[in-house]
CSV table of C-alpha atoms in Angstrom, one decimal:
chain,number,residue,atom,x,y,z
E,1,MET,CA,-13.6,-11.8,-171.7
E,2,SER,CA,-11.9,-9.3,-168.7
E,3,ASP,CA,-11.7,-6.0,-169.4
E,4,GLN,CA,-7.6,-6.7,-169.5
E,5,ASN,CA,-8.2,-9.7,-171.9
E,6,ALA,CA,-10.0,-7.0,-174.3
E,7,PHE,CA,-7.6,-5.3,-175.0
E,8,LEU,CA,-5.5,-7.8,-176.0
E,9,THR,CA,-8.2,-9.6,-177.9
E,10,ILE,CA,-9.0,-7.2,-180.5
E,11,ALA,CA,-5.3,-6.7,-181.1
E,12,LEU,CA,-5.0,-10.6,-181.9
E,13,ASN,CA,-7.4,-9.9,-183.9
E,14,THR,CA,-6.4,-6.9,-185.8
E,15,TRP,CA,-3.5,-9.3,-186.5
E,16,LYS,CA,-5.6,-12.4,-188.0
E,17,THR,CA,-7.3,-9.7,-189.8
E,18,ASN,CA,-4.2,-8.6,-191.6
E,19,ILE,CA,-3.1,-12.3,-192.4
E,20,GLU,CA,-5.8,-13.4,-194.3
E,21,ARG,CA,-5.9,-10.0,-196.5
E,22,ALA,CA,-2.4,-10.9,-196.7
E,23,ASP,CA,-3.9,-14.3,-198.1
E,24,LYS,CA,-5.9,-13.0,-200.0
E,25,LEU,CA,-4.0,-10.2,-201.0
E,26,PHE,CA,-0.9,-12.7,-202.4
E,27,SER,CA,-3.1,-15.4,-203.4
E,28,SER,CA,-4.5,-13.1,-205.9
E,29,PHE,CA,-1.6,-13.0,-208.3
E,30,SER,CA,-0.3,-15.7,-210.5
E,31,ASP,CA,3.4,-16.4,-210.0
E,32,ALA,CA,4.3,-14.4,-213.4
E,33,GLN,CA,2.6,-11.4,-211.4
E,34,LEU,CA,4.5,-11.9,-208.0
E,35,LEU,CA,8.1,-11.4,-210.5
E,36,LYS,CA,6.3,-8.4,-210.7
E,37,ASP,CA,7.4,-4.3,-209.6
E,38,VAL,CA,5.1,-3.5,-207.3
E,39,ALA,CA,5.8,-0.3,-208.5
E,40,PRO,CA,8.3,0.8,-211.6
E,41,GLY,CA,12.2,0.3,-209.9
E,42,LYS,CA,10.3,-0.8,-206.2
E,43,ASN,CA,10.5,-4.4,-204.7
E,44,ARG,CA,9.0,-6.8,-206.8
E,45,LEU,CA,5.9,-8.8,-204.9
E,46,LEU,CA,7.6,-11.6,-204.3
E,47,TYR,CA,10.0,-9.3,-202.2
E,48,VAL,CA,7.5,-8.4,-200.2
E,49,PHE,CA,5.7,-11.2,-199.7
E,50,GLY,CA,8.9,-13.1,-198.2
E,51,HIS,CA,9.9,-10.2,-196.8
E,52,LEU,CA,7.0,-10.4,-194.3
E,53,THR,CA,7.5,-14.0,-194.1
E,54,ALA,CA,10.9,-13.6,-192.4
E,55,VAL,CA,10.2,-11.2,-190.3
E,56,HIS,CA,7.3,-13.4,-189.0
E,57,ASP,CA,10.0,-16.2,-189.1
E,58,ARG,CA,12.2,-14.1,-187.1
E,59,MET,CA,8.8,-13.1,-184.8
E,60,LEU,CA,9.3,-17.1,-183.2
E,61,PRO,CA,12.2,-16.4,-181.7
E,62,LEU,CA,12.0,-12.5,-180.6
E,63,LEU,CA,8.7,-13.3,-179.2
E,64,GLY,CA,10.4,-16.9,-177.5
E,65,PHE,CA,8.8,-19.5,-179.9
E,66,GLY,CA,12.1,-21.5,-180.1
E,67,GLN,CA,14.4,-20.7,-183.4
E,68,GLN,CA,13.0,-19.1,-187.1
E,69,SER,CA,12.4,-22.0,-189.6
E,70,TYR,CA,13.1,-20.6,-192.4
E,71,PRO,CA,17.4,-18.9,-192.2
E,72,ASP,CA,17.3,-18.7,-196.1
E,73,LEU,CA,14.1,-16.5,-196.1
E,74,ASP,CA,16.0,-14.1,-194.0
E,75,ALA,CA,18.6,-14.2,-196.3
E,76,ALA,CA,17.3,-14.0,-199.8
E,77,PHE,CA,14.6,-10.5,-198.1
E,78,ILE,CA,15.8,-9.0,-195.2
E,79,ALA,CA,19.4,-9.3,-195.2
E,80,ILE,CA,19.5,-8.2,-198.4
E,81,PRO,CA,17.7,-5.4,-200.9
E,82,ASP,CA,15.9,-7.2,-203.2
E,83,LYS,CA,17.5,-7.9,-207.1
E,84,SER,CA,21.2,-7.8,-205.5
E,85,GLN,CA,21.3,-11.7,-206.6
E,86,ALA,CA,20.1,-13.3,-209.0
E,87,ASN,CA,19.2,-15.9,-207.1
E,88,ILE,CA,15.8,-16.1,-204.4
E,89,PRO,CA,13.6,-19.1,-203.0
E,90,SER,CA,10.4,-19.6,-205.3
E,91,VAL,CA,7.1,-18.7,-205.4
E,92,GLN,CA,5.9,-22.1,-204.0
E,93,GLN,CA,8.9,-21.5,-201.2
E,94,VAL,CA,7.7,-18.4,-200.3
E,95,LYS,CA,4.2,-19.3,-200.4
E,96,GLN,CA,4.4,-23.3,-198.1
E,97,ALA,CA,6.9,-20.9,-195.5
E,98,TRP,CA,4.5,-18.4,-195.3
E,99,LYS,CA,1.4,-20.8,-194.3
E,100,ASP,CA,3.5,-22.6,-191.5
E,101,VAL,CA,4.7,-19.0,-190.5
E,102,ASN,CA,2.0,-17.5,-188.8
E,103,GLN,CA,0.7,-21.4,-188.8
E,104,LYS,CA,3.4,-22.0,-185.8
E,105,LEU,CA,2.9,-18.0,-184.6
E,106,SER,CA,-1.6,-18.4,-184.3
E,107,GLU,CA,-0.8,-21.5,-182.3
E,108,GLU,CA,1.6,-20.2,-179.5
E,109,PHE,CA,-0.1,-17.2,-179.5
E,110,ALA,CA,-3.2,-19.3,-178.5
E,111,ARG,CA,-1.0,-20.2,-175.5
E,112,LEU,CA,0.2,-17.1,-174.1
E,113,SER,CA,-1.7,-16.0,-171.4
E,114,PRO,CA,-2.2,-11.8,-171.8
E,115,ALA,CA,0.7,-12.0,-168.3
E,116,ASP,CA,3.1,-13.1,-171.0
E,117,TRP,CA,2.0,-10.6,-173.9
E,118,LEU,CA,3.9,-8.2,-170.8
E,119,GLN,CA,6.5,-10.2,-170.7
E,120,LYS,CA,10.0,-8.8,-171.9
E,121,HIS,CA,10.4,-10.4,-175.8
E,122,THR,CA,13.8,-11.0,-176.8
E,123,ALA,CA,16.0,-8.7,-178.1
E,124,VAL,CA,15.7,-6.8,-175.0
E,125,SER,CA,17.9,-7.1,-172.3
E,126,GLU,CA,16.7,-8.4,-168.4
E,127,GLU,CA,18.2,-4.8,-167.0
E,128,ASP,CA,16.9,-2.1,-169.9
E,129,PHE,CA,13.7,-3.9,-169.6
E,130,ALA,CA,13.5,-3.5,-166.1
E,131,LYS,CA,13.8,0.8,-167.2
E,132,ASP,CA,11.4,0.1,-169.9
E,133,PRO,CA,9.1,-2.4,-169.6
E,134,SER,CA,7.1,-1.4,-172.7
E,135,ARG,CA,9.5,-3.1,-174.5
E,136,ASN,CA,7.8,-6.2,-174.5
E,137,ARG,CA,6.0,-9.6,-176.6
E,138,PHE,CA,2.8,-7.2,-176.8
E,139,ALA,CA,4.7,-4.0,-178.5
E,140,VAL,CA,6.3,-6.7,-181.1
E,141,LEU,CA,2.9,-7.6,-181.3
E,142,MET,CA,1.1,-4.3,-182.5
E,143,SER,CA,5.0,-3.1,-184.6
E,144,ARG,CA,4.3,-6.2,-186.9
E,145,THR,CA,0.8,-5.5,-187.3
E,146,ASN,CA,1.9,-2.2,-188.9
E,147,HIS,CA,4.3,-3.5,-190.6
E,148,LEU,CA,2.6,-5.7,-192.2
E,149,SER,CA,0.1,-3.2,-192.9
E,150,TYR,CA,2.5,-0.9,-194.0
E,151,HIS,CA,4.1,-3.4,-196.9
E,152,LEU,CA,-0.5,-5.1,-197.6
E,153,GLY,CA,-0.4,-1.1,-198.8
E,154,GLN,CA,2.7,-1.4,-201.3
E,155,ALA,CA,1.2,-5.2,-203.1
E,156,ILE,CA,-1.8,-3.7,-203.5
E,157,LEU,CA,-0.3,-1.3,-205.9
E,158,ALA,CA,1.2,-4.4,-207.8
E,159,PRO,CA,-0.2,-4.4,-211.8
E,160,LYS,CA,-2.9,-6.9,-212.2
W,1,MET,CA,0.8,1.1,-165.2
W,2,SER,CA,-1.9,-1.7,-164.1
W,3,ASP,CA,-2.0,-4.3,-166.1
W,4,GLN,CA,-5.1,-3.6,-168.5
W,5,ASN,CA,-2.9,-0.3,-168.9
W,6,ALA,CA,0.0,-1.8,-170.4
W,7,PHE,CA,-1.8,-3.1,-173.1
W,8,LEU,CA,-3.4,0.5,-174.3
W,9,THR,CA,-0.7,2.4,-173.7
W,10,ILE,CA,1.3,0.4,-176.4
W,11,ALA,CA,-1.1,1.2,-178.0
W,12,LEU,CA,-1.7,4.6,-178.0
W,13,ASN,CA,2.5,4.7,-178.3
W,14,THR,CA,1.9,2.6,-181.4
W,15,TRP,CA,-0.2,5.8,-183.0
W,16,LYS,CA,1.7,7.9,-181.7
W,17,THR,CA,5.1,6.9,-183.4
W,18,ASN,CA,2.9,6.5,-187.1
W,19,ILE,CA,1.9,9.8,-186.4
W,20,GLU,CA,4.8,11.1,-186.2
W,21,ARG,CA,6.6,9.2,-189.4
W,22,ALA,CA,3.6,10.3,-191.3
W,23,ASP,CA,4.3,14.3,-189.6
W,24,LYS,CA,8.0,14.0,-190.9
W,25,LEU,CA,7.4,11.4,-194.4
W,26,PHE,CA,4.2,14.4,-196.3
W,27,SER,CA,6.8,17.2,-194.4
W,28,SER,CA,9.9,15.3,-195.9
W,29,PHE,CA,8.0,16.3,-200.0
W,30,SER,CA,7.8,19.6,-201.6
W,31,ASP,CA,4.2,21.3,-202.9
W,32,ALA,CA,4.6,19.5,-206.2
W,33,GLN,CA,5.8,16.4,-205.4
W,34,LEU,CA,2.8,16.6,-203.1
W,35,LEU,CA,1.0,16.6,-206.8
W,36,LYS,CA,2.6,13.3,-207.8
W,37,ASP,CA,1.6,9.8,-208.4
W,38,VAL,CA,2.6,7.3,-205.7
W,39,ALA,CA,3.2,5.6,-209.2
W,40,PRO,CA,2.7,5.7,-212.4
W,41,GLY,CA,-1.3,5.7,-212.7
W,42,LYS,CA,-2.4,5.6,-209.2
W,43,ASN,CA,-3.6,8.5,-206.2
W,44,ARG,CA,-1.9,11.4,-206.1
W,45,LEU,CA,0.4,11.8,-202.9
W,46,LEU,CA,-1.8,14.9,-201.7
W,47,TYR,CA,-5.1,12.6,-202.2
W,48,VAL,CA,-3.3,9.5,-199.8
W,49,PHE,CA,-2.7,12.5,-197.5
W,50,GLY,CA,-5.3,14.3,-197.5
W,51,HIS,CA,-7.5,10.7,-197.5
W,52,LEU,CA,-5.5,10.0,-194.0
W,53,THR,CA,-6.6,13.8,-192.3
W,54,ALA,CA,-10.4,12.8,-193.6
W,55,VAL,CA,-9.9,9.6,-191.9
W,56,HIS,CA,-9.0,11.4,-188.6
W,57,ASP,CA,-10.9,13.9,-188.5
W,58,ARG,CA,-14.0,10.9,-188.9
W,59,MET,CA,-12.4,9.8,-186.0
W,60,LEU,CA,-14.2,12.8,-183.8
W,61,PRO,CA,-17.7,11.5,-184.3
W,62,LEU,CA,-16.7,7.4,-184.4
W,63,LEU,CA,-15.2,8.0,-181.2
W,64,GLY,CA,-17.7,10.4,-179.4
W,65,PHE,CA,-15.5,13.5,-178.8
W,66,GLY,CA,-17.7,16.0,-181.6
W,67,GLN,CA,-18.1,16.7,-185.1
W,68,GLN,CA,-15.3,16.1,-187.6
W,69,SER,CA,-14.0,19.0,-188.2
W,70,TYR,CA,-13.6,18.9,-192.2
W,71,PRO,CA,-16.3,17.6,-194.0
W,72,ASP,CA,-14.9,19.6,-196.6
W,73,LEU,CA,-11.9,16.9,-197.1
W,74,ASP,CA,-14.3,14.5,-196.8
W,75,ALA,CA,-16.3,15.4,-199.9
W,76,ALA,CA,-12.6,15.4,-201.5
W,77,PHE,CA,-10.8,13.1,-200.7
W,78,ILE,CA,-13.2,9.6,-199.1
W,79,ALA,CA,-16.7,10.5,-201.0
W,80,ILE,CA,-15.0,10.8,-204.3
W,81,PRO,CA,-11.4,9.2,-205.8
W,82,ASP,CA,-8.4,10.9,-207.3
W,83,LYS,CA,-8.7,12.8,-210.1
W,84,SER,CA,-12.4,13.0,-210.3
W,85,GLN,CA,-12.6,16.4,-210.2
W,86,ALA,CA,-10.0,19.6,-210.7
W,87,ASN,CA,-10.7,21.0,-207.4
W,88,ILE,CA,-9.0,19.8,-204.2
W,89,PRO,CA,-8.3,21.6,-200.8
W,90,SER,CA,-4.6,22.8,-201.0
W,91,VAL,CA,-1.4,21.6,-199.9
W,92,GLN,CA,-1.6,24.2,-197.6
W,93,GLN,CA,-5.2,23.4,-196.8
W,94,VAL,CA,-4.5,20.1,-195.9
W,95,LYS,CA,-0.9,20.4,-193.9
W,96,GLN,CA,-3.2,22.8,-191.6
W,97,ALA,CA,-6.2,20.8,-190.8
W,98,TRP,CA,-3.7,17.5,-190.8
W,99,LYS,CA,-1.7,19.1,-187.5
W,100,ASP,CA,-5.1,19.8,-186.2
W,101,VAL,CA,-6.6,16.8,-186.4
W,102,ASN,CA,-4.5,14.8,-184.8
W,103,GLN,CA,-3.8,17.5,-181.9
W,104,LYS,CA,-7.4,17.0,-181.6
W,105,LEU,CA,-7.6,13.6,-181.5
W,106,SER,CA,-4.3,13.2,-179.7
W,107,GLU,CA,-6.4,15.8,-176.1
W,108,GLU,CA,-8.8,13.7,-176.7
W,109,PHE,CA,-7.1,10.5,-176.3
W,110,ALA,CA,-5.7,11.6,-173.4
W,111,ARG,CA,-8.9,12.2,-171.6
W,112,LEU,CA,-10.3,8.6,-171.8
W,113,SER,CA,-9.6,5.7,-169.3
W,114,PRO,CA,-9.0,2.4,-170.1
W,115,ALA,CA,-12.6,1.4,-169.5
W,116,ASP,CA,-13.4,4.6,-171.8
W,117,TRP,CA,-11.7,2.7,-174.8
W,118,LEU,CA,-13.2,0.1,-173.8
W,119,GLN,CA,-17.1,1.7,-174.7
W,120,LYS,CA,-19.0,0.9,-177.8
W,121,HIS,CA,-17.9,3.9,-180.9
W,122,THR,CA,-20.7,5.7,-181.8
W,123,ALA,CA,-21.1,3.8,-186.0
W,124,VAL,CA,-22.7,0.6,-183.9
W,125,SER,CA,-26.6,0.0,-181.9
W,126,GLU,CA,-26.3,-0.4,-178.5
W,127,GLU,CA,-27.5,-3.6,-179.6
W,128,ASP,CA,-25.4,-4.9,-181.6
W,129,PHE,CA,-22.4,-3.3,-179.3
W,130,ALA,CA,-24.3,-6.2,-176.7
W,131,LYS,CA,-24.1,-9.1,-178.7
W,132,ASP,CA,-20.4,-8.2,-179.4
W,133,PRO,CA,-18.3,-6.0,-177.8
W,134,SER,CA,-15.5,-5.5,-179.6
W,135,ARG,CA,-16.6,-2.7,-181.6
W,136,ASN,CA,-14.8,-0.1,-179.2
W,137,ARG,CA,-13.4,2.4,-179.1
W,138,PHE,CA,-10.5,0.6,-178.6
W,139,ALA,CA,-11.2,-1.6,-181.8
W,140,VAL,CA,-11.1,1.8,-183.8
W,141,LEU,CA,-7.4,2.7,-182.5
W,142,MET,CA,-6.4,-0.7,-183.6
W,143,SER,CA,-7.8,-0.5,-187.2
W,144,ARG,CA,-7.4,3.9,-188.5
W,145,THR,CA,-3.7,2.6,-186.7
W,146,ASN,CA,-2.4,-0.1,-189.8
W,147,HIS,CA,-4.9,2.6,-192.0
W,148,LEU,CA,-2.4,4.9,-191.2
W,149,SER,CA,0.6,2.4,-191.9
W,150,TYR,CA,-1.2,1.3,-195.0
W,151,HIS,CA,-0.9,4.3,-196.5
W,152,LEU,CA,2.6,5.0,-195.7
W,153,GLY,CA,3.2,2.1,-197.4
W,154,GLN,CA,2.1,4.1,-200.0
W,155,ALA,CA,3.8,7.4,-199.6
W,156,ILE,CA,7.0,5.6,-199.0
W,157,LEU,CA,7.7,4.4,-202.9
W,158,ALA,CA,6.4,8.4,-204.7
W,159,PRO,CA,9.0,10.1,-206.4
W,160,LYS,CA,11.5,12.1,-204.5
């Protein structure tokens, strides 16, 4: 392992560890529990789970891996706040999408070289990237790993 | 900026951004609000704030920067669960320690070279580090940044 890869390897392991924590935590809840609020009056567990899934799905286009797979999750769990519409995707749909999206990300991550991680993400223009080369894929990885931790901290509070 | 530094620089910026978020969030609460539970029956905000401060203080010896500065915070916010003793450090003590500890970490971080970040942390033996060189300072940075995000996700739920 070269020194250059060492930072990236650890960052990728941190992502993987957090995905595994989320797998374990969300599968520890029953379907009925997933429909409960994480704390009274706050988002439901299913909303948090769906939100994480939708945000990870959006990482596919953001990192240049192709289109997002589940635009319906985006519509239900990013575009609108929880409890603002009666029909949202089911627990089974979210569980399946969560698994699928993270599997896709994992496969794409494995294909990237360290230099690929330092290339721009797709939400920044060439011009802005030239001014600030830290707006790259690796910054997205850092940001989304912390986003996952943030919501895991909330999900763990939900009543069992 | 060399490629090797690029990963480290972004990771350090992610730490800094999360510290700033925490500064902003915890200073948005009144002293009375800091004594409320983040959610009914869960840890108080002050416990979460003190816990983060104590964990960051412990990073000083863990990263080889010297002794921890506030062992009393460790005793109150790591060693025991919230609400298990009547006397805990005050809001003012935690606020002061939070500022001090993160300032110290920031100064020490600025002194480390990329190679220094890949050296072992102090909780791993030379022998175990030889087997697994990912048990280094950078891994501690990753882990503690996510730990901070995790508890920020909880603190944001507290009633205002």
